[in-house]
Structures are given as structure tokens and as C-alpha cells.
XYZ file of C-alpha atoms in Angstrom:
419
model
C 0.000 0.000 0.000
C 1.187 3.525 -0.756
C -0.294 6.999 -0.985
C 0.755 7.787 -4.545
C -2.387 8.421 -6.615
C -2.837 6.169 -9.640
C -5.808 8.158 -10.919
C -4.202 11.469 -11.850
C -7.558 13.151 -12.386
C -8.583 12.454 -8.817
C -5.306 13.112 -7.048
C -6.208 16.634 -5.995
C -9.404 15.487 -4.327
C -7.766 13.057 -1.906
C -7.741 14.188 1.711
C -6.270 12.489 4.752
C -8.704 11.199 7.341
C -8.704 12.841 10.764
C -6.065 11.510 13.132
C -6.995 10.171 16.555
C -5.351 10.615 19.940
C -4.912 8.099 22.684
C -6.455 10.348 25.341
C -10.001 10.374 23.926
C -12.066 7.468 25.247
C -15.144 6.298 23.325
C -18.709 6.887 24.377
C -19.329 3.788 22.280
C -17.247 1.933 19.744
C -18.081 2.149 16.012
C -20.701 -0.376 14.959
C -22.365 -1.664 11.805
C -25.687 -3.369 11.266
C -24.169 -6.437 9.699
C -21.240 -6.506 7.289
C -20.813 -3.150 5.513
C -20.504 -2.614 1.788
C -17.423 -0.974 0.310
C -17.152 0.908 -2.965
C -13.908 0.488 -4.912
C -12.916 2.772 -7.780
C -11.750 0.658 -10.718
C -11.404 3.495 -13.188
C -11.808 7.273 -13.386
C -12.265 9.251 -16.586
C -12.484 6.179 -18.832
C -13.911 6.688 -22.334
C -15.912 3.453 -22.038
C -16.096 0.077 -20.275
C -16.774 -3.477 -21.460
C -18.033 -6.191 -19.119
C -19.092 -9.815 -19.434
C -21.157 -11.901 -16.957
C -19.517 -15.208 -16.035
C -21.661 -17.904 -14.444
C -25.047 -16.164 -14.460
C -27.111 -13.102 -15.346
C -26.924 -9.420 -14.379
C -29.690 -6.846 -14.155
C -28.811 -3.469 -15.672
C -30.846 -0.556 -14.327
C -30.629 3.092 -13.369
C -29.703 3.719 -9.750
C -32.763 4.440 -7.572
C -35.056 2.978 -10.207
C -36.780 -0.405 -10.365
C -37.214 -0.211 -14.132
C -34.735 -2.518 -15.907
C -32.658 -1.334 -18.825
C -31.676 -4.873 -19.806
C -30.635 -8.277 -18.484
C -27.115 -9.360 -19.445
C -26.817 -13.129 -19.945
C -23.878 -15.366 -19.143
C -21.050 -14.883 -21.654
C -22.505 -11.788 -23.364
C -20.278 -8.739 -23.772
C -21.956 -5.492 -22.759
C -20.554 -2.020 -22.350
C -21.102 1.570 -21.371
C -20.055 4.907 -22.775
C -20.536 8.547 -21.779
C -22.199 11.267 -23.815
C -20.689 14.741 -24.121
C -22.970 15.924 -21.326
C -21.916 13.174 -18.947
C -24.907 10.824 -19.337
C -24.275 7.060 -19.382
C -25.378 4.982 -22.369
C -25.465 1.194 -22.215
C -24.067 -0.724 -25.199
C -25.669 -4.128 -25.906
C -23.799 -7.091 -27.492
C -24.823 -5.942 -30.984
C -23.366 -2.473 -30.409
C -26.704 -0.691 -30.035
C -26.865 2.190 -27.571
C -29.558 2.763 -24.975
C -31.031 6.193 -24.362
C -28.832 8.501 -22.199
C -29.157 7.908 -18.453
C -28.568 10.936 -16.229
C -28.324 8.776 -13.101
C -25.597 6.170 -12.490
C -26.198 2.772 -14.074
C -26.108 -0.318 -11.820
C -25.082 -3.807 -12.997
C -26.267 -6.258 -10.314
C -26.035 -10.081 -10.133
C -29.259 -12.081 -10.398
C -27.607 -15.434 -9.677
C -25.267 -16.720 -6.971
C -21.567 -17.385 -7.645
C -21.608 -14.928 -10.540
C -18.797 -12.525 -11.456
C -18.295 -9.810 -14.027
C -15.296 -9.885 -16.313
C -13.907 -6.363 -16.728
C -10.643 -6.039 -18.610
C -8.180 -8.641 -17.331
C -9.900 -9.211 -13.971
C -13.187 -10.489 -12.560
C -15.266 -8.845 -9.859
C -17.983 -10.020 -7.510
C -20.791 -7.844 -6.223
C -22.269 -5.036 -8.307
C -20.773 -2.640 -10.814
C -21.812 1.002 -10.887
C -21.129 3.249 -13.875
C -21.065 6.978 -13.187
C -20.965 9.485 -16.018
C -19.110 12.757 -15.725
C -18.100 15.251 -18.387
C -14.549 13.875 -18.341
C -15.561 10.245 -18.854
C -16.783 7.175 -17.031
C -16.142 6.260 -13.391
C -16.352 2.498 -12.756
C -17.128 1.393 -9.188
C -17.223 -2.112 -7.718
C -19.635 -2.324 -4.756
C -19.390 -5.471 -2.634
C -19.366 -6.721 0.987
C -16.270 -5.787 2.988
C -15.047 -9.363 3.512
C -15.301 -10.149 -0.201
C -13.287 -7.009 -0.912
C -10.647 -8.099 1.612
C -10.192 -11.417 -0.180
C -9.120 -9.463 -3.233
C -6.743 -7.392 -1.098
C -4.969 -10.291 0.622
C -4.335 -11.910 -2.761
C -2.063 -8.962 -3.609
C -0.939 -7.517 -0.285
C 0.059 -10.779 1.425
C -0.672 -13.946 -0.554
C -1.335 -17.012 1.594
C 1.340 -19.211 0.005
C 4.242 -19.320 2.467
C 3.085 -16.568 4.842
C 2.574 -17.792 8.439
C -1.082 -17.854 9.607
C -0.571 -15.190 12.298
C 0.999 -12.789 9.786
C -1.989 -13.294 7.482
C -4.342 -12.555 10.366
C -2.435 -9.368 11.194
C -2.650 -8.307 7.539
C -6.383 -9.078 7.423
C -7.055 -6.906 10.490
C -4.911 -4.040 9.200
C -6.489 -4.115 5.730
C -10.009 -4.278 7.188
C -9.313 -1.360 9.516
C -7.820 0.702 6.709
C -10.821 0.047 4.450
C -13.534 0.759 7.024
C -11.761 3.951 8.096
C -12.275 5.280 4.582
C -15.964 4.536 4.105
C -17.581 7.691 2.738
C -14.297 9.592 2.641
C -14.325 10.044 -1.156
C -18.008 10.592 -1.792
C -17.160 13.346 -4.286
C -15.497 10.709 -6.475
C -18.318 8.185 -6.042
C -16.372 5.522 -4.124
C -14.480 4.818 -0.890
C -11.203 3.222 -1.950
C -8.863 3.251 -4.891
C -7.973 -0.202 -6.217
C -4.243 0.432 -6.461
C -1.361 1.655 -4.290
C -3.189 4.892 -3.460
C -4.982 2.705 -0.912
C -4.687 -1.101 -1.011
C -3.992 -3.215 -4.071
C -7.246 -5.010 -4.965
C -7.324 -8.002 -7.316
C -11.089 -8.434 -7.553
C -12.460 -11.976 -7.400
C -9.070 -13.669 -7.839
C -8.621 -17.124 -6.259
C -7.609 -16.928 -2.589
C -5.181 -19.356 -0.927
C -6.819 -21.484 1.802
C -4.539 -19.960 4.450
C -5.619 -16.423 3.542
C -9.282 -17.481 3.483
C -8.858 -18.960 6.950
C -7.190 -15.778 8.248
C -10.130 -13.700 7.035
C -12.650 -16.094 8.535
C -10.926 -16.213 11.924
C -10.587 -12.408 12.161
C -13.964 -11.548 10.598
C -15.152 -8.119 11.689
C -12.065 -7.442 13.833
C -10.424 -4.017 13.584
C -8.041 -1.713 15.450
C -9.328 1.244 17.437
C -7.691 4.171 19.210
C -10.162 5.744 21.577
C -13.510 5.701 19.807
C -12.162 5.756 16.255
C -10.724 3.364 13.722
C -7.024 3.935 13.311
C -5.204 4.781 10.087
C -3.752 1.292 9.688
C -0.988 2.078 7.209
C 1.312 -0.759 6.191
C 4.212 -1.264 3.830
C 6.422 -4.034 2.471
C 9.757 -3.689 4.276
C 10.849 -1.169 6.909
C 14.588 -1.863 6.551
C 15.154 -2.084 10.306
C 12.956 0.642 11.763
C 9.530 1.987 10.819
C 8.729 5.661 10.235
C 6.535 7.885 12.348
C 3.575 9.080 10.286
C 4.776 12.705 10.236
C 8.109 11.561 8.762
C 6.378 10.287 5.619
C 3.175 12.314 5.240
C 2.009 15.842 6.124
C -0.052 14.364 8.970
C 0.031 15.222 12.673
C 1.746 12.761 15.020
C -0.402 10.027 16.566
C 0.719 7.653 19.323
C -0.061 4.470 17.380
C 2.049 5.456 14.337
C 5.433 6.145 15.909
C 8.800 4.831 14.747
C 9.475 1.350 16.152
C 12.539 -0.845 15.991
C 12.241 -4.092 14.031
C 15.347 -5.728 15.502
C 15.171 -9.415 16.353
C 16.394 -10.086 19.917
C 18.183 -13.163 18.540
C 20.143 -10.985 16.122
C 19.450 -9.206 12.870
C 16.048 -7.841 11.888
C 12.677 -9.474 11.412
C 12.308 -8.048 7.881
C 15.825 -8.887 6.670
C 14.508 -11.833 4.628
C 13.100 -9.246 2.204
C 15.101 -8.812 -1.000
C 14.579 -5.058 -0.494
C 16.030 -5.014 3.020
C 19.046 -3.291 1.448
C 19.241 -1.716 -1.999
C 21.315 0.651 -4.116
C 20.390 3.071 -6.908
C 22.963 4.830 -9.111
C 22.564 7.762 -11.518
C 24.987 9.350 -13.934
C 24.597 13.064 -14.573
C 22.481 12.764 -17.725
C 20.047 10.335 -16.122
C 19.824 12.394 -12.933
C 19.086 15.623 -14.795
C 16.451 13.847 -16.903
C 14.723 12.512 -13.774
C 14.740 15.927 -12.116
C 13.491 17.660 -15.269
C 10.608 15.197 -15.535
C 9.527 15.241 -11.888
C 10.705 18.204 -9.836
C 7.895 20.441 -11.103
C 5.392 18.167 -9.328
C 6.867 19.005 -5.924
C 8.380 22.494 -6.255
C 7.556 25.711 -8.098
C 10.031 26.111 -10.931
C 10.981 29.560 -12.331
C 9.818 30.596 -15.821
C 13.269 29.756 -17.155
C 12.840 26.151 -16.027
C 14.975 23.859 -13.929
C 18.379 24.838 -15.260
C 21.497 22.684 -14.884
C 22.116 20.685 -11.719
C 24.911 22.063 -9.527
C 24.327 20.148 -6.273
C 22.014 17.676 -4.509
C 22.155 16.773 -0.845
C 20.209 15.629 2.215
C 18.856 18.683 4.045
C 17.232 16.871 6.996
C 16.944 13.326 8.319
C 15.006 11.625 11.093
C 16.686 9.991 14.071
C 16.029 6.639 12.356
C 17.882 7.721 9.211
C 14.942 8.502 6.912
C 15.445 11.502 4.658
C 12.962 14.232 5.573
C 14.130 16.821 3.038
C 16.271 16.659 -0.098
C 17.872 19.865 -1.403
C 18.398 20.339 -5.152
C 20.524 23.254 -6.361
C 20.533 24.298 -10.017
C 21.684 27.262 -12.049
C 18.128 28.634 -11.776
C 17.491 28.227 -8.051
C 17.366 26.066 -4.934
C 14.516 23.591 -4.416
C 13.451 21.208 -1.679
C 11.416 17.993 -1.780
C 10.162 16.491 1.467
C 9.025 13.232 3.052
C 7.585 10.487 0.855
C 7.573 12.783 -2.203
C 11.333 12.201 -2.359
C 10.648 8.671 -3.567
C 8.495 9.828 -6.502
C 11.040 12.506 -7.438
C 13.116 9.625 -8.833
C 10.286 7.931 -10.772
C 11.140 6.838 -14.332
C 8.620 5.386 -16.773
C 6.740 2.613 -14.987
C 9.226 2.644 -12.109
C 7.702 3.768 -8.780
C 10.824 5.701 -7.849
C 13.044 5.001 -4.862
C 12.262 1.964 -2.726
C 12.189 4.125 0.410
C 13.452 7.339 1.997
C 15.831 5.375 4.235
C 19.080 5.990 2.399
C 22.557 7.504 2.432
C 23.795 9.665 -0.435
C 27.194 9.693 -2.117
C 28.179 12.108 -4.901
C 31.025 12.153 -7.375
C 32.001 15.547 -8.818
C 33.726 16.647 -11.989
C 34.674 20.257 -12.687
C 32.735 21.283 -9.597
C 29.456 19.721 -10.779
C 27.687 16.552 -9.686
C 28.824 13.858 -12.098
C 27.140 10.832 -10.489
C 24.945 9.969 -7.538
C 24.681 6.718 -5.558
C 21.936 6.083 -3.008
C 22.408 3.175 -0.602
C 19.227 2.416 1.276
C 16.975 -0.035 3.024
C 13.333 -1.073 2.901
C 10.453 -0.721 0.462
C 7.513 1.612 0.954
C 6.664 4.660 3.016
C 7.695 2.889 6.218
C 4.639 3.835 8.308
C 2.713 1.295 10.386
C 3.030 -2.449 9.926
C 6.087 -3.833 8.144
C 4.680 -6.783 6.185
C 7.979 -8.647 5.960
C 8.575 -7.889 9.630
C 5.150 -9.334 10.445
C 6.053 -12.501 8.542
C 9.349 -12.736 10.422
C 7.673 -12.200 13.786
C 4.989 -14.787 13.055
C 7.632 -17.283 11.992
C 9.245 -16.683 15.367
C 6.038 -17.495 17.248
C 4.323 -14.100 17.653
C 0.521 -13.979 17.523
C -1.330 -11.568 15.256
C -2.351 -9.543 18.324
C 1.307 -9.211 19.365
C 2.327 -8.216 15.834
C -0.364 -5.534 15.650
C 0.467 -4.185 19.115
C 4.120 -3.790 18.100
C 3.452 -1.828 14.912
C 0.337 0.095 16.096
C 1.331 0.809 19.683
C -1.637 1.259 22.015
C -4.355 0.410 19.470
C -6.815 -2.247 20.649
C -8.529 -5.079 18.809
C -12.344 -4.989 18.651
C -14.979 -6.873 16.682
C -17.368 -4.518 14.848
C -19.597 -7.112 13.196
C -20.094 -10.885 13.168
């Protein structure tokens, strides 16, 4: 999981949820009448969408209307498109268009064990198609536990992960998801389906161990006071996690502080990760190309542009060694990039940028200018909250999921919100 937006059109609308403090005690804990539904954004601003029922039929209708538009049969390919005014039009298997629909269009299963094929993935639950002037928003609405199956498939597959680590991941992912219910109503959904929130694979097959972890933790979440916590997690901490304010522009909270991941028997719990230590090297041409492509996303450049690189250095670091600010000096000015944005400053093509902000920097100079740059670092991800590889290491050493969660989310308590 990471907070980089994968829907560029919606990036400016994302807001952090309110942080909680340990001092506030609940009048009553959050509760749901049964298992809640979650809404997952599968696409934003798409020109169209094509979907195919697998294993049964789907009713297509306008939202808040009982009048059917059509019934899609097993194996038929249907679609949707958006008119210039933002209305949705349904496309039948012959290519014929329905009348424009001003309200969102719902695609709902009429039979059990039925999924919709959309692109390269399949999805359970219902599909909702929202038309806006910029295109089509595609939303998958389904029960929370079904959504979590699609998360565990990607975030911590059951093959090889110890049962207690899978349980810890299930609780963290459930808490993260429920915390965000209703938080993105302006976009029409609760959660992105990619690294902006949690990676969601739809109705992909789930390993028996992951299915068991979900079943045995059903409805269980982490609370601080009366509120769900922000249960951030990441792949590999590299030896110590980050406090939330070291990665994001969020206020400090007592359950997201920096914690040591050292193993009392020696080494670190996450050192089995192939990203426990890493190195990235840049010659001058590559470094200037990266900065020219990305620095404007994080700093205001002068009208004359970036200019030529004259220096780059660490301006501030945390006590745990994470870079809090990176200073870039060019012939046209001095610029600074902070916290987790430093990782995306180094993005190239499909590359997500640096593995982490836990790194040391070494420069080689020629004629007074930076000729090459080498970053030697540790970990993968923003570093906040639960270290997934650390959780696996702790579980392999005999820790329970409750002990794992207490270590990474200090002071948060486990509660069951629904059966």
C-alpha cells in the first residue's frame, strides 16, 4: 500500500482522514448493522467500459429505479459509454446504444456465484457506472469481507506466509478500508484499487490460508479511543519503521510512531526481504532527466525552467535515518522535496521511484558539478505502520497476530465490529 495516486484526475481530491489521539475514550465503539458494503474505484475518466457476466445473469438498471434497462446473460459482452454531457449509455452485445441515463447505471447479479469480467480481472458484487463530463467512473460495490479477499491476494498472498501474519494483515487491511468509508463521496467511491490505498485483485482465487485468516478475524479491527485507526502498512521497513509525520504531512499520533524491528536473537525481522538493502545509481544525464521530468510536481520552478544541476544533498533526516528533506541546487534556483515525495522525485517510466526514503547519499564531482549519484538504502515503501515482511518474520518466530499488531500500532486495541 502507498499513498501515490494512480488516478491522476482524482489526485487533488484526496484528503487524509482525521487523526486520533490516545487520550479520547469512546462513548461507544463504532458499529455496523451487519457486514458493511465498500465501494472500490476501478477506473476514473475512462472513455468506455466493457463487461461480461460469467456464471449467471446481471440486471442493468438506473440507480434508484426499479425499471430494468436490460438483463445481461452469461457470456454476453456489454458495455457503457458517456455522452458529451456526462450521461451514461449502455451498449448491448450488438453495439446498439440505450437512451442517455442521467443517473448512475447499476449492474447487479441475479444469480449466486456470478462474477463480471472487466478487462483482465473479474469482480464479484455489483458494478456502478457513473458518467461525468470527463468520462466514465467504474465502481465495484461489494461486501467488505469479499473485498478483503481481493486485497490479501495482492498484499500478502497465503502461500508461504505464516497464519498469524496473514491474520495481522487481514485486520490491518479491514481497519484501513472501514476507516475510509464515505471519505471520497465526491469521487463516487471509498477506496482506490491500487497503491493509493490497497492493491485489490477483484475476485481472484484466494489461498486457503488467507481465506482462513479472514474467517478467523472476521469483523475485527483496530481502534484508538472511539475511532478506527489509520492502519498504514508497507512491504519492508529496513530495520525501523517511520513515524507518520516523517512520511506524510499528517500530525503525530501515538499508534504510528517509529518502532525498531530488531530481532532479539540478532538481525532484523524483515531482513529476509530482497529489499532489506538496496542501491540506486545515476549518472549526470540520467539524474538531470529525472529531475526535469519530476521536480515540477513538488516544487515551483521559475519561468526559465529547472536549469542545470549544480548540487544535490540531504537537508534533513530523522533519528532513524529517513530523509525528511532533499535539497536540489541548479543554475536557476534552490529547491526542496520532502518526506515520501522524495521517492516519486526519482520515478522513471513505470518505475515507482526510490524503494524508500531510508538511504545515504554519495556524490562524485567533476569540474565542480555533480557527475554521479549513488543512493544506498533499506526497505520498500513509506515505512509507516506495519512492516509486512517484519510481520512474517515475527509470526515465523512465534508471535501472535495480536502481538504483531500491538508492536506496529502501539496502544491500538482489537475490537470486533460485526459478526
